[in-house]
Coordinates of C-alpha atoms in Angstrom, one line a residue:
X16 CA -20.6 -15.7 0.5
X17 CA -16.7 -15.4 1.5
X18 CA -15.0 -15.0 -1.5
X19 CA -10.8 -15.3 -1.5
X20 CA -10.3 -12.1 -4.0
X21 CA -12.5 -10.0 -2.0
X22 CA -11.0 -10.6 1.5
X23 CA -7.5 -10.1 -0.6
X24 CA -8.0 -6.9 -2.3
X25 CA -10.0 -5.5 1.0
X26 CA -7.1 -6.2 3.6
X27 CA -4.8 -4.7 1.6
X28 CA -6.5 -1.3 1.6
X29 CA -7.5 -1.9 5.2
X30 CA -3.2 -2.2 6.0
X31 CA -2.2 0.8 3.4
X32 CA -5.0 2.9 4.9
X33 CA -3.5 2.0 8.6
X34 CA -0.1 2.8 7.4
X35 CA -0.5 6.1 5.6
X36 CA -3.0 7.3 8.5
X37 CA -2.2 5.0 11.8
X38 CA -6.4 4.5 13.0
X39 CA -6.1 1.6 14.5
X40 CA -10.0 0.7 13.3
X41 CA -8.3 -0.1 9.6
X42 CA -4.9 -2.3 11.7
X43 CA -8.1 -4.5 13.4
X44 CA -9.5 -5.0 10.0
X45 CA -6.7 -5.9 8.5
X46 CA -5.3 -8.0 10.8
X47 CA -8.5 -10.1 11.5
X48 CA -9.2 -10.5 7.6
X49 CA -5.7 -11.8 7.4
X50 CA -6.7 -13.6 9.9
X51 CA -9.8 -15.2 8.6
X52 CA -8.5 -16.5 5.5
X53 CA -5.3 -17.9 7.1
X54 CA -7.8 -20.0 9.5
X55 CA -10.5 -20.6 7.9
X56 CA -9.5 -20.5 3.4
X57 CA -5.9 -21.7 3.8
X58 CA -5.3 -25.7 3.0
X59 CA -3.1 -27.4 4.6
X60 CA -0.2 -27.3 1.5
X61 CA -0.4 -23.8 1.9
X62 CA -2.8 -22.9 -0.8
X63 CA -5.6 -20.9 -0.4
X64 CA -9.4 -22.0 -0.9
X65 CA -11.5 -20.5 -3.0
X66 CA -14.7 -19.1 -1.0
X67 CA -17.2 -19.9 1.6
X68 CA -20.7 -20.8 1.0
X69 CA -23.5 -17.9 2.3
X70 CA -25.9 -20.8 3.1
X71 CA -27.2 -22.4 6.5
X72 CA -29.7 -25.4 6.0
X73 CA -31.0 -23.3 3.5
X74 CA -30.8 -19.7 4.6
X75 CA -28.4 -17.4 3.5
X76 CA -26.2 -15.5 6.2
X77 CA -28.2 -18.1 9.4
X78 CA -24.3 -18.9 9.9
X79 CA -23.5 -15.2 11.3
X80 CA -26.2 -13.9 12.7
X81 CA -27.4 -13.7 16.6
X82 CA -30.3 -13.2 18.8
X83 CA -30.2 -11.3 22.0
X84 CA -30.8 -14.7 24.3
X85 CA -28.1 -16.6 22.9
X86 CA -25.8 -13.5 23.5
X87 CA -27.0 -13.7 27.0
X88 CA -26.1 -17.1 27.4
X89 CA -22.5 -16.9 26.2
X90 CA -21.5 -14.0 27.8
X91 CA -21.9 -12.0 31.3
X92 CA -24.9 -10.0 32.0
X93 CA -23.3 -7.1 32.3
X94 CA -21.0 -8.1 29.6
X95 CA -24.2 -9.2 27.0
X96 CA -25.7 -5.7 27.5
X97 CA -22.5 -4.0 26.6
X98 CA -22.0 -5.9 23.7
X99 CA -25.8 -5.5 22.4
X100 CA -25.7 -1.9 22.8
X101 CA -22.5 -1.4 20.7
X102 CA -23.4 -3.9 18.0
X103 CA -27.0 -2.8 17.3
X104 CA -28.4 -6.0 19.3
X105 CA -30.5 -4.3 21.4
X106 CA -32.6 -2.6 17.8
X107 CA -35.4 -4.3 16.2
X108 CA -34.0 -6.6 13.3
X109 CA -33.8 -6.0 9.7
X110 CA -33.0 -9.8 9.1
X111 CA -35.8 -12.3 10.1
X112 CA -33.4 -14.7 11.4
X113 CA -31.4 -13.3 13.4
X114 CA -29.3 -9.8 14.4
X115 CA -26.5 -8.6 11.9
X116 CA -23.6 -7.5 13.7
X117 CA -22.7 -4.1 12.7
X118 CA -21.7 -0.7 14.9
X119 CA -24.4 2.1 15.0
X120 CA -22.1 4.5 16.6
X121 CA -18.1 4.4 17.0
X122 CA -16.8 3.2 19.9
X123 CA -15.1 6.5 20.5
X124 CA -18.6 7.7 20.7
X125 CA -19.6 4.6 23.2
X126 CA -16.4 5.1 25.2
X127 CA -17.2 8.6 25.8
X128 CA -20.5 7.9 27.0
X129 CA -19.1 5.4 29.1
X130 CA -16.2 7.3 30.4
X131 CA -13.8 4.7 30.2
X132 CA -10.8 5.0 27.5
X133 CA -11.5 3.4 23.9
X134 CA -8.9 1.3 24.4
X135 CA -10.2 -0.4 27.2
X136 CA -13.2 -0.9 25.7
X137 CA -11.9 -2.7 22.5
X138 CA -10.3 -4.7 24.7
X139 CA -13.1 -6.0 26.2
X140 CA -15.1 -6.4 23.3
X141 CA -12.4 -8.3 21.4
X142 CA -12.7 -10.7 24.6
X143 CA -16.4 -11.1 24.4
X144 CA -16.0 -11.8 20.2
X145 CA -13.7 -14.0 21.0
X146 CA -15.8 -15.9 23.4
X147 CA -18.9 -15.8 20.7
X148 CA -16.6 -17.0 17.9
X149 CA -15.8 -20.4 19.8
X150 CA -19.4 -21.0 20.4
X151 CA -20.0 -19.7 16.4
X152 CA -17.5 -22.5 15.1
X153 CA -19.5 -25.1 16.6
X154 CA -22.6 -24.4 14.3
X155 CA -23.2 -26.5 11.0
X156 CA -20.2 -25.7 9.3
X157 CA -20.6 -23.9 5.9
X158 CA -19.9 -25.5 2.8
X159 CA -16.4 -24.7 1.4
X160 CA -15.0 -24.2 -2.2
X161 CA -12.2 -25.8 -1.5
X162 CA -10.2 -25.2 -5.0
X163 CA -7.3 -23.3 -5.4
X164 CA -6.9 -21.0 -8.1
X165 CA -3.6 -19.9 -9.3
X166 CA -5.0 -15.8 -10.0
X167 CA -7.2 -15.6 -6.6
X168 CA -4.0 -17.3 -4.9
X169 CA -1.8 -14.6 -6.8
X170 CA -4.4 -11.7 -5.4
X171 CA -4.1 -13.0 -2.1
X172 CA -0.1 -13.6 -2.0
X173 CA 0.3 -9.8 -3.0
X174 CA -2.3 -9.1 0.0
X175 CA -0.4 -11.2 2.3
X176 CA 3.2 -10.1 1.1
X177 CA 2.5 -5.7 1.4
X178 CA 0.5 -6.3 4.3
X179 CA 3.2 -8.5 6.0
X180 CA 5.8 -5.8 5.3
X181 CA 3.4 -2.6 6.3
X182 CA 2.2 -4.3 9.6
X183 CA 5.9 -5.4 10.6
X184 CA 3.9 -9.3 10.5
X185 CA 6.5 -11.7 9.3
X186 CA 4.4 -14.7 9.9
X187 CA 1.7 -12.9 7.1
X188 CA 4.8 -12.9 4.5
X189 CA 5.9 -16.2 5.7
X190 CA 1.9 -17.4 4.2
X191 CA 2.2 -15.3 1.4
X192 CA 5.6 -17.7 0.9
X193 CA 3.9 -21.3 1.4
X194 CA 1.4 -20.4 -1.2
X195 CA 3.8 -19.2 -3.1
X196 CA 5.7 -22.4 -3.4
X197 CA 2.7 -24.4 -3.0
X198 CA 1.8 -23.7 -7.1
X199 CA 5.1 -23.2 -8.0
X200 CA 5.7 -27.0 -6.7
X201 CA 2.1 -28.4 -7.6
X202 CA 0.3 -26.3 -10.5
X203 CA 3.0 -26.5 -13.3
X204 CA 2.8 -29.1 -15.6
X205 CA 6.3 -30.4 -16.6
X206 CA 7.1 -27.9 -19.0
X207 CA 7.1 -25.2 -16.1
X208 CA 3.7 -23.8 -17.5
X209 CA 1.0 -22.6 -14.4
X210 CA -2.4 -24.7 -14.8
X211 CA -4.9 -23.0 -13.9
X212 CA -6.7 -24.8 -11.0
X213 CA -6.0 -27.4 -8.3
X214 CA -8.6 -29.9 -5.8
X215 CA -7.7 -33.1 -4.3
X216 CA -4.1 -33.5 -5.2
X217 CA -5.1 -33.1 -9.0
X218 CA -4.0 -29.9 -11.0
X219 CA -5.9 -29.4 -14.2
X220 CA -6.4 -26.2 -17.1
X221 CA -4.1 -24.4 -18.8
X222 CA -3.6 -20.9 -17.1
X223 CA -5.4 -17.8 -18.2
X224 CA -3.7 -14.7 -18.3
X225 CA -5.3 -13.6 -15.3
X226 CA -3.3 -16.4 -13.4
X227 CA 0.5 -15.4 -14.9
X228 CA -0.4 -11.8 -14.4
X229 CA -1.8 -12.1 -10.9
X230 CA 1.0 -14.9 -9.5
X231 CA 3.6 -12.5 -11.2
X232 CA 2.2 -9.8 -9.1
X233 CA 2.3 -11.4 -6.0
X234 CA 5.8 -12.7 -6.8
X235 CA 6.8 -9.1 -7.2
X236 CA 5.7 -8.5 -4.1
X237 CA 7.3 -11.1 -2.3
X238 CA 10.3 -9.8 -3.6
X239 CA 9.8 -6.3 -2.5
X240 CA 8.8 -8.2 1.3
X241 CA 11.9 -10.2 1.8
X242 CA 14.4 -8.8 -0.9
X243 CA 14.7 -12.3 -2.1
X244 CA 16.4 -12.2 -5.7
X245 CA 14.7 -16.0 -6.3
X246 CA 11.0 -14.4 -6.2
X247 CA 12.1 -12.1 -8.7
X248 CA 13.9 -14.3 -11.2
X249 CA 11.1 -16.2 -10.8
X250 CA 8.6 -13.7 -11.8
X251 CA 10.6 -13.2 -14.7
X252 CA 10.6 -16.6 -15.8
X253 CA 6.8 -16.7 -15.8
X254 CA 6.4 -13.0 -17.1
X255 CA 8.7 -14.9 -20.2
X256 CA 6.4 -17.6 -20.9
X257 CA 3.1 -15.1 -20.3
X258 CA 4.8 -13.5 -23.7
X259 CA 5.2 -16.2 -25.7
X260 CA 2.2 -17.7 -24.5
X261 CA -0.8 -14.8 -24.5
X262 CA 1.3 -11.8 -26.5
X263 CA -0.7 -10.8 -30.1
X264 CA 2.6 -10.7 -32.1
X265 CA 0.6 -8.6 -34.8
X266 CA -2.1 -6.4 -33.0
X267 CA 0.2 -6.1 -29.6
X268 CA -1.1 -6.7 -26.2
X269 CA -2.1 -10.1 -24.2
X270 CA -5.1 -12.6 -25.2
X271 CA -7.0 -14.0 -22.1
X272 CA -6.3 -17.5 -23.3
X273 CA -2.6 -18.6 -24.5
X274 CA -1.8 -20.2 -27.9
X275 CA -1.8 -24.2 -26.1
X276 CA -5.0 -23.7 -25.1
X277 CA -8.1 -25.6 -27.3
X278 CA -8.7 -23.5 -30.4
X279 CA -11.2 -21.1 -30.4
X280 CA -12.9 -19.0 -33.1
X281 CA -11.6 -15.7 -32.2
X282 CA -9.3 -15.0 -28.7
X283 CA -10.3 -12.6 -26.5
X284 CA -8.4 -9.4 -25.3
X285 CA -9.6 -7.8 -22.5
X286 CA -8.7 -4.6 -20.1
X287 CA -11.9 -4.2 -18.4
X288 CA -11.5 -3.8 -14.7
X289 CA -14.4 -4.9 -12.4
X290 CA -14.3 -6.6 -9.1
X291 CA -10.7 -8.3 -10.6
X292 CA -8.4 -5.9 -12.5
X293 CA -8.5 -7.6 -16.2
X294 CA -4.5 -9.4 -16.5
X295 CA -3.8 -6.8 -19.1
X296 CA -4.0 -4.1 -17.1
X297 CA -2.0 -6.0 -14.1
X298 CA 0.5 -6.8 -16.7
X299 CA 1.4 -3.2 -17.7
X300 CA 2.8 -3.1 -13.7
X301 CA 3.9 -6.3 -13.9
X302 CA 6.1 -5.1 -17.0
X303 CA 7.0 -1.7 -15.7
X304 CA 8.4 -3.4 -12.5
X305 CA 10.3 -5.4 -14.1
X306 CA 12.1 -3.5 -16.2
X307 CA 12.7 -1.1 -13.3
X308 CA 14.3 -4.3 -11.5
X309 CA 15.9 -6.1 -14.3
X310 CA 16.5 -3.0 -16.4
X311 CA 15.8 -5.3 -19.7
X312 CA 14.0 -2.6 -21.7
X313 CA 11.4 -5.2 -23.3
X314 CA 9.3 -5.2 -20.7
X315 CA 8.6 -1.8 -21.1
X316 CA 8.4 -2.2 -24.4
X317 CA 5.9 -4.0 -24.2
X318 CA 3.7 -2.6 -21.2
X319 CA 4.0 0.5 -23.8
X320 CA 2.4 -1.1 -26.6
X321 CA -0.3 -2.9 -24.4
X322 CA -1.2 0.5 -22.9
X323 CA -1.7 2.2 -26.5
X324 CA -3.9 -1.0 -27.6
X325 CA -6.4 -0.2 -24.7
X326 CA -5.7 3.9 -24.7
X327 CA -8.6 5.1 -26.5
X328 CA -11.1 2.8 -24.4
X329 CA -9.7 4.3 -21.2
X330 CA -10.2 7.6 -22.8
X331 CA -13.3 7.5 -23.4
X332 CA -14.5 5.3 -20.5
X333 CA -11.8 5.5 -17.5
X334 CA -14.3 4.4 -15.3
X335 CA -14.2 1.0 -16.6
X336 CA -10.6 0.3 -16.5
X337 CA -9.3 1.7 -12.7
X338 CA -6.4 -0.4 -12.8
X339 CA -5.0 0.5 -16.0
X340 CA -5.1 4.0 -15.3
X341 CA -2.8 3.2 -12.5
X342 CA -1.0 1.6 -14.3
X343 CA -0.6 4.2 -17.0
X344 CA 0.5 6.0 -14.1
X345 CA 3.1 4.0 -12.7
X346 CA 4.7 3.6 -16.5
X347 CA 4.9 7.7 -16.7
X348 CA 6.4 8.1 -13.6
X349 CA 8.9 5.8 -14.7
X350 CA 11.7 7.2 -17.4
X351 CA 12.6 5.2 -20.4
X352 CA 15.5 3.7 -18.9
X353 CA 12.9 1.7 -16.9
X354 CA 13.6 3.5 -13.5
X355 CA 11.4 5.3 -11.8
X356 CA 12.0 8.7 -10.9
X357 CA 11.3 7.8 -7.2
X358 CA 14.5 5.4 -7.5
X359 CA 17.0 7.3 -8.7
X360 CA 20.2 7.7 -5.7
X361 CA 22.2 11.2 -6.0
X362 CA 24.9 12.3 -4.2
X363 CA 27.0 15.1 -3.7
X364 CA 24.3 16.9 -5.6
X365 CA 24.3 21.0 -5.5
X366 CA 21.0 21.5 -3.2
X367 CA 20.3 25.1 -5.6
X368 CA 21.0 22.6 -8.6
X369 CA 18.1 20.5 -7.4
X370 CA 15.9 19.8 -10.1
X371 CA 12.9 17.7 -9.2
X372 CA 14.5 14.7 -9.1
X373 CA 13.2 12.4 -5.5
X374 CA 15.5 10.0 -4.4
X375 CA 16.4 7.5 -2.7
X376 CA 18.6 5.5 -0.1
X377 CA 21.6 8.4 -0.6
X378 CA 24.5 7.3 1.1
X379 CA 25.3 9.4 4.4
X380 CA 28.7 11.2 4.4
X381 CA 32.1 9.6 6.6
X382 CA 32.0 12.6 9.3
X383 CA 34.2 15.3 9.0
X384 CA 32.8 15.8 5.4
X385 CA 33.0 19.0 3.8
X386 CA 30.0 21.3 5.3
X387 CA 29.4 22.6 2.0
X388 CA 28.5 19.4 0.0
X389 CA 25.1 18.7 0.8
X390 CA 23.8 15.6 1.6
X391 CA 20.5 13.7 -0.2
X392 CA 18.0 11.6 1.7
X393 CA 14.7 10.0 0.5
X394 CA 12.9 7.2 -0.9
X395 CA 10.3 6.7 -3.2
X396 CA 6.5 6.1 -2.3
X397 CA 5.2 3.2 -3.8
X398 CA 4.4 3.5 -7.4
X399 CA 0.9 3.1 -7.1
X400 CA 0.3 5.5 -4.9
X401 CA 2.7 8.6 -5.5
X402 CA 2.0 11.4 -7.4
X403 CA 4.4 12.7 -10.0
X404 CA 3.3 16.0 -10.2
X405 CA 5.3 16.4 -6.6
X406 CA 8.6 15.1 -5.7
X407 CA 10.3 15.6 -2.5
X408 CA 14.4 15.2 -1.3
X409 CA 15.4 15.9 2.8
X410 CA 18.0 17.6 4.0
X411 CA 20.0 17.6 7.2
X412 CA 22.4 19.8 9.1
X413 CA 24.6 17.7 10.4
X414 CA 26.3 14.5 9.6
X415 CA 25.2 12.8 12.9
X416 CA 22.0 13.8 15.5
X417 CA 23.6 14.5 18.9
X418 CA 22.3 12.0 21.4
X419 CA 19.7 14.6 23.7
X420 CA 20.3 17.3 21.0
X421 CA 18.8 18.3 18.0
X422 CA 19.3 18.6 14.4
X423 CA 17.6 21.2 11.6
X424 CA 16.2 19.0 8.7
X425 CA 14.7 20.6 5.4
X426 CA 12.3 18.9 3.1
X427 CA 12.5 20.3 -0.7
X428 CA 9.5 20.2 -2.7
X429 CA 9.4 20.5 -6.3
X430 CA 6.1 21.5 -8.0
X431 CA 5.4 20.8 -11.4
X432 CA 4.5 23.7 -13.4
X433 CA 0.9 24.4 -13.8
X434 CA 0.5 22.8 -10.3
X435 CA 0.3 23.5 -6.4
X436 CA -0.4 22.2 -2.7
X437 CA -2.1 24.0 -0.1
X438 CA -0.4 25.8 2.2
X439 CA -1.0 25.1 6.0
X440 CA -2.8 26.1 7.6
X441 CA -4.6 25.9 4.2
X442 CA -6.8 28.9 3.3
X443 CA -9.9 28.1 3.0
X444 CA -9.2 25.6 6.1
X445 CA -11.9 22.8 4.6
X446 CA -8.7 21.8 1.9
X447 CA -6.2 19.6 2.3
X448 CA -2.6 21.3 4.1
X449 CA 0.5 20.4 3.2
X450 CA 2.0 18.4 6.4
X451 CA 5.6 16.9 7.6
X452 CA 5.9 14.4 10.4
X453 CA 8.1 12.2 11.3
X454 CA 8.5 8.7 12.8
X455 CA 11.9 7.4 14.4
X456 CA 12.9 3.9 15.7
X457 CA 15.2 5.4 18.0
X458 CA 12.0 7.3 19.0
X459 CA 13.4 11.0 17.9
X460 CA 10.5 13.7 17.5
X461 CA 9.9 16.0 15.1
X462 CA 9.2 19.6 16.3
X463 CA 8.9 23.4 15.4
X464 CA 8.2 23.0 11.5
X465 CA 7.8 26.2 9.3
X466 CA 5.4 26.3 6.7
X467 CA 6.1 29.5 4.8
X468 CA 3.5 31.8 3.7
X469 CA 1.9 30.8 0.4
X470 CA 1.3 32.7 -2.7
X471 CA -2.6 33.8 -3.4
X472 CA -4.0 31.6 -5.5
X473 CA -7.4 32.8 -7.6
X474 CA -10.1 30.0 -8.7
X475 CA -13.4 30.2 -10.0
X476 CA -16.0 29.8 -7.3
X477 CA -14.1 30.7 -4.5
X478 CA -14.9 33.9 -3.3
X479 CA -11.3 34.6 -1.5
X480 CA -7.9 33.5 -3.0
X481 CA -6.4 30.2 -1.9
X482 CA -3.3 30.0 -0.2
X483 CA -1.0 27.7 -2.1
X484 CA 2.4 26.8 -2.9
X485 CA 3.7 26.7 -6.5
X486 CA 7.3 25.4 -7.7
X487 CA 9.2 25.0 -5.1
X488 CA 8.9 25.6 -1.0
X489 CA 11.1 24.3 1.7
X490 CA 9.8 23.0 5.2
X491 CA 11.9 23.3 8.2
X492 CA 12.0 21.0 11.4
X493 CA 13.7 20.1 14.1
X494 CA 14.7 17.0 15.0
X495 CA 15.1 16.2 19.0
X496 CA 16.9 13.3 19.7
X497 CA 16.9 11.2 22.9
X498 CA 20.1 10.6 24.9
X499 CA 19.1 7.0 25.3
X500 CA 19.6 6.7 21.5
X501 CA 23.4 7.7 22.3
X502 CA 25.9 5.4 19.8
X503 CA 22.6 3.8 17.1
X504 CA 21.8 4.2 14.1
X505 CA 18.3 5.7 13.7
X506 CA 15.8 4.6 11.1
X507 CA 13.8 7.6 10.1
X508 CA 10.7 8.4 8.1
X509 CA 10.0 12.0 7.0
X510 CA 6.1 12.0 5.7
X511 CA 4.5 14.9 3.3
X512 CA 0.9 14.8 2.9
X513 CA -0.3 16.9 0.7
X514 CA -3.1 17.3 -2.4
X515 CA -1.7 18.8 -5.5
X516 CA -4.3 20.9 -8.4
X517 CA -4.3 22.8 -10.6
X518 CA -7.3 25.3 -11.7
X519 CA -9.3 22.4 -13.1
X520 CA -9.0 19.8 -10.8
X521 CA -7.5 18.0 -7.4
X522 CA -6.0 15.2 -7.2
X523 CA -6.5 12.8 -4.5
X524 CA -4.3 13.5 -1.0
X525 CA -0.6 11.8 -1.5
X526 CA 2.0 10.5 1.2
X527 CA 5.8 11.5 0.0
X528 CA 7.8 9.3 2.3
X529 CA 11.5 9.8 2.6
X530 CA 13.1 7.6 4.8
X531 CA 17.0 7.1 6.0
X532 CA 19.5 5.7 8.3
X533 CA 20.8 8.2 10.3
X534 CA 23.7 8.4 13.7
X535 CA 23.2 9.4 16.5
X536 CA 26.2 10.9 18.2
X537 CA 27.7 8.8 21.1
X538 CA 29.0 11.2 23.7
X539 CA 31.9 13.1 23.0
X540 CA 31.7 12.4 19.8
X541 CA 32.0 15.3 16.9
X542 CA 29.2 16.4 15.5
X543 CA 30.2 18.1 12.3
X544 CA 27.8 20.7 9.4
X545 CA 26.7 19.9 6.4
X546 CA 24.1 21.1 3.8
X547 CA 25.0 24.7 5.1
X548 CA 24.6 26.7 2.0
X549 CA 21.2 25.3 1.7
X550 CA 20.6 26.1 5.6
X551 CA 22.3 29.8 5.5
X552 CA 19.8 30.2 1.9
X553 CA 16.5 29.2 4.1
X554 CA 17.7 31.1 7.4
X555 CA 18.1 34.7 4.9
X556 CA 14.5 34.4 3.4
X557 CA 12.7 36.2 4.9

């Protein structure tokens, strides 16, 4: 069984992962799961279904699977053996009615063999699927829960929304949109209030909490995706009404079902996070967000109080509530102003007054500014996934790149006390190093970075010291620009992987992205310092 959440939640880690690492294996997954539900689980409002039935006359997965004669008569011979051997065809069956497609070895490993490039051969084995899904669609087709549920919709317009702006795929955004609108113009009743569930032109139910918290989220997102200000008043609108609807105005926190719904003995409240995040734990992002974007401190108010409702359960069982650790994340790394650290813009700022403080969107100097006044460049990583024990702010030499030339840059990285990041080459060379890259839509390169030498860091177990950096190290590149960039302004981002501990524990790897506009210097034109205190400071260390 197909089910709409799963396919949400999975393509959006399938498009992260391709963005943070660029393996194309995680853009194919992506895109084809995007895919799938935009063929196959999308009505034709612009609404998504609710899941695909497992079941063939009877037998669960007959829909999918494939024996090795009617491979043979869809494709070439030469084409069918290929395809067997890479997709375990040509191995005896675990399934008694047919072969599961699946890959018993990578295709780099299959290309190797092969000598031909790996690109050539997903090429031709994207043909041949192709070929095998036309004669697949003519089979019985498989019966289709064909309701449309305001939170799975919600899940799926976040997938759609991220993915859309991480894969540079407007059309996915533009889906994300029609769904949005779709139960915005057909699952309200005419108070403005979501219902829950919609088949056959009827909408029916009150919402859940699950349903305002997961729209809200992908309304949030479609905000972020387009930088339209109507997604986000509307996201407010509904995050209003989830209040008065589902808040506990005595014990704090949200009730699954809101205060119009049929009475019950007791209303539930819920944070427990299994294959859905619960809504309370959704909510706490939801509320951080908004204050961040509305700066109306109630809504962290609230997230506040919903996180110290549920804080001894995630003490003593995080396991159970993933989400809401995340989101307990996301609200420290935000200060009580609502704004995250990440989003804070500083210029002018003294480069040996820095103090931890990342970034973003700093304006760039009018050329000809004073060489002296340094110049601040970054952006914040997505809440969810940045790491507050690090925070990161780029520097550069000059006020514009010379077209053909080349410009110094230096990344600043703050440590939080108590913590560090390998050094790289990281000693020993099985942990994660510290990295700067850089991609450029003018196509500039990065080149020539320094990693400094690390301090010797002692930890039970480890037989040698590591080799780590603590409080504060600076990274030097180069950036090379190409003449053919002469007169544009380049869109840059500056990436920091790294994995901060401490001498308990690691923390998963993190991306620091920094990203900025930047010239580059038609010819003859003046190319003038900046930052230079903070350059002359890194070129006398020794």
């Amino acid at each position: 069984e197909k089910m709409l959440y799963d396919n949400a939640q999975l393509a959006e880690v399938y498009a992260v992962e391709y963005e943070r690492t660029g393996d194309e294996r995680y853009l194919d997954v992506a895109e084809e799961t995007f895919g799938f539900v935009i063929r196959q689980m999308t009505d034709p409002e612009g609404g998504f279904y609710s899941a695909l039935d497992a079941e063939t006359d009877g037998v669960e997965g007959k829909h999918y699977v494939w024996s090795p004669d009617e491979i043979a008569t869809v494709l070439s011979e030469e084409d069918a053996e290929l395809f067997k051997e890479v997709y375990g065809v040509d191995e005896p069956s675990t399934f008694e009615h047919g072969h599961v497609l699946h890959l018993p070895r990578s295709l780099a490993e299959v290309a190797a063999e092969r000598q031909v490039s790996e690109a050539e051969l997903q090429e031709r084995l994207a043909n041949m699927r192709q070929k095998l899904l036309t004669v697949r669609e003519q089979r019985p087709a498989l019966l289709r829960d064909d309701k449309t549920l305001t939170s799975w919709n919600g899940l799926m317009i976040h997938a759609l929304a991220r993915g859309g702006k991480l894969l540079d795929r407007p059309d996915l955004i533009n889906s994300a949109e029609r769904a949005a609108n779709f139960i915005l113009a057909e699952m309200r009743d005419d108070e403005g209030r979501l219902l829950r569930t919609h088949r056959e032109d009827v909408s029916k139910l009150n919402a859940y909490l699950d349903d305002y918290a997961f729209f809200v989220d992908g309304l949030l997102a479609l905000h972020e995706a387009t930088g339209n200000d109507a997604w986000l008043t509307t996201a407010k609108q509904l995050t209003d009404d989830q209040l008065n609807l589902f808040w506990d105005d005595r014990a704090n926190a949200f009730f699954f079902t809101s205060d119009n719904h049929e009475e019950l003995l007791a209303r539930t409240k819920n944070a427990y996070d299994g294959v859905l995040p619960s809504g309370n734990s959704v909510s706490v992002c939801n509320l951080v967000r908004l204050c961040e974007l509305t700066g109306d401190p109630i809504y962290r108010e609230r997230a506040q109080e919903t996180l110290e409702v549920f804080a001894g359960r995630l003490q003593e069982q995080p396991g159970s509530m993933p989400f809401m650790a995340l989101a307990l994340d996301e609200y420290l790394a935000s200060d009580e102003n609502g704004t995250n650290d990440a989003g804070q813009t500083v210029e002018n700022e003294s480069a040996a007054d820095s103090a931890g403080t990342t970034v973003t969107a700093a304006k760039f100097p009018q050329q000809g500014a004073d060489s002296q006044a340094p110049l601040v460049v970054a952006a914040r990583t997505d809440p969810r996934d940045r790491d507050a024990k690090v925070s990161a702010k780029a520097y550069l030499s000059v006020d514009q790149i010379p077209a053909g030339g080349t410009a110094q840059v230096a990344v600043v990285i703050e440590i939080k006390k108590g913590w560090h990041i390998n050094t790289n080459p990281a000693m020993p060379d099985f942990l994660v190093p510290t990295e700067l890259t850089l991609k450029s839509a003018a196509m500039a390169e990065l080149s020539k970075v320094v990693y400094p030498k690390g301090e010797d860091f002692r930890m039970e177990g480890f037989d040698e010291p590591l080799s780590v950096y603590e409080e504060k190290v600076v990274l030097v590149g180069t950036i090379n620009a190409p003449a053919s960039a002469a007169g544009q302004t380049d869109e840059i981002l500056l990436n920091v992987r790294y994995q901060s501990c401490n001498d308990r524990q690691c923390l998963r790897p993190t991306d620091a992205k920094l990203t900025f506009k930047v010239p580059i210097a038609a010819a003859g034109a003046q190319v003038n310092s900046i930052n230079q205190r903070l350059f002359q400071r890194i070129e006398a260390t020794p």
